C-alpha positions as a printed NumPy array, in Angstrom:
array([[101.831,  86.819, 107.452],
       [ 98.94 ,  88.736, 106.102],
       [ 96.68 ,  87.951, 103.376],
       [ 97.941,  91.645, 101.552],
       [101.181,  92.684, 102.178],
       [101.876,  95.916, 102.96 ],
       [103.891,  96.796,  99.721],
       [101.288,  95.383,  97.374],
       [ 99.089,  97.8  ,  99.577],
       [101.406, 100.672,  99.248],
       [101.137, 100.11 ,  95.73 ],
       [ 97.3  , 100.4  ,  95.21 ],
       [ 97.016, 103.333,  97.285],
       [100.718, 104.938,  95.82 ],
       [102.328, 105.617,  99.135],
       [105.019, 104.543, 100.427],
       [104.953, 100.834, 102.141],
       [106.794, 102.42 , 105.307],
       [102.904, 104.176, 105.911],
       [102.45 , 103.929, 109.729],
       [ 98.886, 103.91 , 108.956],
       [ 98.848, 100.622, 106.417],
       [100.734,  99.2  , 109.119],
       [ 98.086, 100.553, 111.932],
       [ 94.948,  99.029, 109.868],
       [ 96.484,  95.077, 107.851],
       [ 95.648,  93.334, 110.832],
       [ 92.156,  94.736, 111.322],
       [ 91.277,  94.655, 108.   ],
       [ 92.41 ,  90.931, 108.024],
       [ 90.295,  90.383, 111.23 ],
       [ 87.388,  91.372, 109.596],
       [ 87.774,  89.506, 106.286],
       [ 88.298,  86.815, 108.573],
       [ 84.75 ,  87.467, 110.566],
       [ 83.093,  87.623, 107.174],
       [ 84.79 ,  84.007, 105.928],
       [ 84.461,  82.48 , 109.006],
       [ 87.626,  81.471, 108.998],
       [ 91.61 ,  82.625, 108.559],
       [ 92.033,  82.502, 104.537],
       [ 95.664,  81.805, 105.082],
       [ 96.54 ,  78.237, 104.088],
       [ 97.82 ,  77.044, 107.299],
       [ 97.252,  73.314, 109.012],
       [ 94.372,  72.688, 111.309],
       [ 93.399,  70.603, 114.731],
       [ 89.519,  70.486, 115.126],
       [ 87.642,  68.065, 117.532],
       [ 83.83 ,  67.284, 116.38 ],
       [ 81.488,  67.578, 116.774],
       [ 80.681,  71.343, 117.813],
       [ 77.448,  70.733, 118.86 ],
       [ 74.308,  67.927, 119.516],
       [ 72.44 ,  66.971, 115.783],
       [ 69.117,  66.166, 115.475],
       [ 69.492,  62.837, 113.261],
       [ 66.999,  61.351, 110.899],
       [ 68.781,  58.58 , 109.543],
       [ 71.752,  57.928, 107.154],
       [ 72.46 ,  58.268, 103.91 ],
       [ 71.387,  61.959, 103.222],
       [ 73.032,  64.308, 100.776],
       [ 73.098,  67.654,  99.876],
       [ 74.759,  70.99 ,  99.786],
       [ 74.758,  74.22 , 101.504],
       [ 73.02 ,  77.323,  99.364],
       [ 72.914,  81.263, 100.231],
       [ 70.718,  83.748,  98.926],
       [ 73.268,  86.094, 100.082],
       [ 71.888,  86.753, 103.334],
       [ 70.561,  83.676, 104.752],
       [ 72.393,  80.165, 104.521],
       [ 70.277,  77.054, 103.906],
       [ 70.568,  73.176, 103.287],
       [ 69.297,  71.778, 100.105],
       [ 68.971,  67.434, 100.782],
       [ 68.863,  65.28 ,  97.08 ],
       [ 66.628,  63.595,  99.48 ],
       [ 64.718,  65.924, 101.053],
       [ 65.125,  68.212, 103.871],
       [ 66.533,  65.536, 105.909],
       [ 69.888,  66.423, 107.838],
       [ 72.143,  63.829, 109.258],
       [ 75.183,  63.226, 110.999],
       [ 76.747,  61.252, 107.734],
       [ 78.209,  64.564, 107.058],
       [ 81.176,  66.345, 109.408],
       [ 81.437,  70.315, 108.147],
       [ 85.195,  71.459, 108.993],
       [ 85.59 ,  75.215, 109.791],
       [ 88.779,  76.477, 107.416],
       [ 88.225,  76.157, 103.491],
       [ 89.216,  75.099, 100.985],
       [ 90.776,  71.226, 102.371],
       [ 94.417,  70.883, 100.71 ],
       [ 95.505,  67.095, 100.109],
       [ 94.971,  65.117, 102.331],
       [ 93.004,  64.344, 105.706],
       [ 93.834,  62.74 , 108.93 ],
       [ 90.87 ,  61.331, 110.754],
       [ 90.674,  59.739, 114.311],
       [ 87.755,  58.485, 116.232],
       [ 86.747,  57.453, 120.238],
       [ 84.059,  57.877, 122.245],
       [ 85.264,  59.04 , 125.348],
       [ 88.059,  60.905, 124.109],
       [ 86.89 ,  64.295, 125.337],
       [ 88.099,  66.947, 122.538],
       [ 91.648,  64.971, 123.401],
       [ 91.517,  65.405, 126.735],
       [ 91.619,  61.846, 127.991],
       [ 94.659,  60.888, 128.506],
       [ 96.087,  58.07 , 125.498],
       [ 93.213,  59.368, 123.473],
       [ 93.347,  59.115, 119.523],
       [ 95.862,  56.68 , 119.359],
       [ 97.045,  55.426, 115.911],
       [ 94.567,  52.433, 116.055],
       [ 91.685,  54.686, 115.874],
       [ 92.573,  56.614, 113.084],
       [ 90.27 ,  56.039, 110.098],
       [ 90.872,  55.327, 106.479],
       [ 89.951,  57.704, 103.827],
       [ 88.145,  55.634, 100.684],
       [ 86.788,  53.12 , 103.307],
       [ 85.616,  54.978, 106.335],
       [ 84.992,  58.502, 104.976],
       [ 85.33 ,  60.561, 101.954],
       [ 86.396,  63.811, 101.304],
       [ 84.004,  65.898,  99.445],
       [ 86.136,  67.488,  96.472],
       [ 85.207,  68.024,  93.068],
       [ 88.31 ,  69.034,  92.127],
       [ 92.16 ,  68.706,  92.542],
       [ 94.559,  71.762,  92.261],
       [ 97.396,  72.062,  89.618],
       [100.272,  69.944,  91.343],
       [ 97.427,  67.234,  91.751],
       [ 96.164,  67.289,  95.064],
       [ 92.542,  67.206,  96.131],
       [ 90.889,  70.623,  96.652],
       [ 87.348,  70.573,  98.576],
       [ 85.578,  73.673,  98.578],
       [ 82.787,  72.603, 100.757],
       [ 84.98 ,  71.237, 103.373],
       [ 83.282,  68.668, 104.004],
       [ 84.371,  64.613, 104.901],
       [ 81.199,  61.997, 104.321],
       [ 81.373,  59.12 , 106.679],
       [ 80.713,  55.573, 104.899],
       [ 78.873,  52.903, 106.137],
       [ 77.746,  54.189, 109.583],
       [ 77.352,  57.727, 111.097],
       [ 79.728,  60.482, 112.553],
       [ 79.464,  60.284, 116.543],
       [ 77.087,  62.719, 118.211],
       [ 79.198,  62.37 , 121.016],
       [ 81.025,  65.943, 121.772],
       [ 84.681,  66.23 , 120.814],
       [ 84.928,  61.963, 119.673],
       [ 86.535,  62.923, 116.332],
       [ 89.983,  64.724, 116.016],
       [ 90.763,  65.727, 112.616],
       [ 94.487,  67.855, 111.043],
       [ 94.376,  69.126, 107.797],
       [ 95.724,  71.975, 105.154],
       [ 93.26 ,  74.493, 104.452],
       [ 93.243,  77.87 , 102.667],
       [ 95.396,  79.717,  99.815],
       [ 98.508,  80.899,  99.489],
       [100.485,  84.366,  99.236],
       [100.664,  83.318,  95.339],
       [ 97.389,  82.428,  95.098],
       [ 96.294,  85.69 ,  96.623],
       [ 98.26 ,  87.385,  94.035],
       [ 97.254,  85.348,  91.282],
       [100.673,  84.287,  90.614],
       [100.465,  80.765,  92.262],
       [101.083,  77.625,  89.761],
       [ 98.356,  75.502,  91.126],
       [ 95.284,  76.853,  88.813],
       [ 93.457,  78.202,  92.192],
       [ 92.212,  81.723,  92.035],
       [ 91.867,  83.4  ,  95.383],
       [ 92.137,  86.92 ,  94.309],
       [ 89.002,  88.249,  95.152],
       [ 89.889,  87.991,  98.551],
       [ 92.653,  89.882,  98.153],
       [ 91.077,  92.723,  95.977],
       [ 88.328,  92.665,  98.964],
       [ 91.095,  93.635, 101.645],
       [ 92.599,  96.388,  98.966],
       [ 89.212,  98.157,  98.539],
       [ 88.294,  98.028, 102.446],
       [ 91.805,  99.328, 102.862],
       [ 91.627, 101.9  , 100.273],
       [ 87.798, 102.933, 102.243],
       [ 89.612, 102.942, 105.968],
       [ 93.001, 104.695, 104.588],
       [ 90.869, 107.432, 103.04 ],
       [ 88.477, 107.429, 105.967],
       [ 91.195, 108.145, 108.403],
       [ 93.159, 110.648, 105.885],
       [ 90.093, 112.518, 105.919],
       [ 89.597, 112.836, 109.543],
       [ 93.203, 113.901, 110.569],
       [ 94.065, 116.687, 108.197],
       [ 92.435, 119.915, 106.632],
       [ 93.797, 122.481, 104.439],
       [ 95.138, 124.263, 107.461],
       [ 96.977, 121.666, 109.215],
       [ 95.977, 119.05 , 112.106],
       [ 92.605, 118.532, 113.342],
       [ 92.076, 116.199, 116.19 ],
       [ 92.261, 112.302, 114.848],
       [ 94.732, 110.007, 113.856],
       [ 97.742, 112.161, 113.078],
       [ 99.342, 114.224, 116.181],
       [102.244, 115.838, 114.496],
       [103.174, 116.884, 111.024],
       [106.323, 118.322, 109.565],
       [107.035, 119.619, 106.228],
       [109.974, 119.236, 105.261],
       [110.914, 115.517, 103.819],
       [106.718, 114.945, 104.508],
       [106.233, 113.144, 107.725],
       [103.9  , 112.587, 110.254],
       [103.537, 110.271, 113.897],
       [100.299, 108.331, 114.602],
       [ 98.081, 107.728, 117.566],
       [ 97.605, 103.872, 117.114],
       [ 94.732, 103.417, 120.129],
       [ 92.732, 106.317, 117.32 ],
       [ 93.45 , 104.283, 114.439],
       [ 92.433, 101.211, 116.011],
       [ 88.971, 103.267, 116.775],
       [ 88.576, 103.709, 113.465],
       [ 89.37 , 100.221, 111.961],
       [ 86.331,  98.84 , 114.037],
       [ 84.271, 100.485, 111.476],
       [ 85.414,  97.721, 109.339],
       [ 81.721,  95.742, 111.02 ],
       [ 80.182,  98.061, 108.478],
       [ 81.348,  96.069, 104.963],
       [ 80.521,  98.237, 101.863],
       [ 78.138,  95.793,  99.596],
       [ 81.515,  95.535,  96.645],
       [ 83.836,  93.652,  99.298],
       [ 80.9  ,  91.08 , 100.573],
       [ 79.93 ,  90.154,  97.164],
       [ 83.531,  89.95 ,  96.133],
       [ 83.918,  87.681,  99.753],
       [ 80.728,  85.504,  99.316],
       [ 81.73 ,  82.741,  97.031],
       [ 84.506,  81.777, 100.048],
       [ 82.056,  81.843, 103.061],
       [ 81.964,  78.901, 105.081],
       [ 77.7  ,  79.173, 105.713],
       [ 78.12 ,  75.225, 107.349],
       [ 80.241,  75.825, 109.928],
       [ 77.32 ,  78.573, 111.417],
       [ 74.951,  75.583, 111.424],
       [ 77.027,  72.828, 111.39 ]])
């Protein structure tokens, strides 16, 4: 799976979908939309022990939300700046549906063995909440935060205590702006198109003059019935420059990066 596929790609750049080099440069070009998320777009389901790291805790009952300036990621508290554990950041976005939640001390990321049996699952409404302000269009709840608020008590600061599976992401239709759920995740898509359209060029440019071959990504060329073979390890050079994001494809990406798993 990819998050473009290489026909709809063929079709933006109007060449042919058999294009060694669309081939050569999808999965880079979904690596680094991936970097730039955070996380794998994809809707796929998820395993995640938490948490990731030690908290400094300052009590319960804090809320808030995380805020970017578009370069730096920050939390804003409706009670001050005071950060607690209440609040368990998951990595992929945005949570599909439902969420299964199990926690024990001792449990070691799942490692124990018998660890996260069914009894210490918890119960969503009673134990935790899922923070989603909306549901999708076949009714199920769609958080874009990805983030679960424990009730009552705090999350563990014990490493790898809580387990939790879930269904994050978007789908090929939603991608495409197609799907029939009401979520819009083309941006992302038109993001990959345009860095694909910059690398394709890029590497068009640096294999071919007006006199035939130059040293790059092509090594042969034939006329007749257009053709040409590709040196893959050169293409794959050229994809890493991919790190260097043209400002249009972040600002398209922004609204889906996950800026509380960095701190969370």
């Amino acid at each position: 799976m990819a998050i473009v596929s290489l026909s709809d790609y063929a079709t933006t750049l109007n060449v042919s979908a058999g294009d060694t080099v669309l081939a050569a440069l999808q999965p880079s070009i979904d690596a680094a939309v991936t970097r730039i998320l955070r996380y794998d777009p994809e809707q796929s389901s998820h395993t995640e022990f938490h948490p990731r790291r030690a908290h400094t805790h300052q009590g319960t009952g804090a809320r808030g939300q995380w805020e970017s300036d578009g370069t730096r990621a920050f939390w804003i508290s409706r009670y001050g700046n005071t950060r607690t554990s209440d609040v368990l950041q998951l990595r992929h976005l945005p949570i599909r549906g439902t969420v299964t939640v199990y926690e024990e001390r001792g449990a070691l990321a799942g490692q124990k063995s018998g660890s996260f049996a069914s009894d210490t699952e918890l119960t969503a409404g009673t134990n935790y909440w899922i923070d989603a302000s909306e549901a999708d269009g076949d009714g199920a709840l769609l958080s874009r935060s990805g983030q679960l608020i424990r009730r009552g008590s705090s999350w563990p600061d014990e490493l790898g205590s809580v387990k939790v599976t879930y269904t994050a992401g978007f789908t090929s239709a939603e991608f495409a702006g197609t799907g029939s759920t009401g979520v819009d995740a083309t941006d992302i898509a038109v993001a990959c198109k345009l860095l694909m359209q910059k690398m394709y060029m890029t590497i068009k440019a640096t294999s071919s003059t007006s006199t035939g071959v130059v040293a790059g990504v092509k090594l042969s060329e034939r006329m007749g019935d257009y053709g040409y073979s590709v040196d893959a390890s050169t293409a794959k050079q050229l994809a890493g420059m991919t790190s260097n994001i043209i400002g249009e494809i972040a600002e398209l990406l922004q609204p889906y990066v996950n800026y509380g798993w960095d701190a969370g």
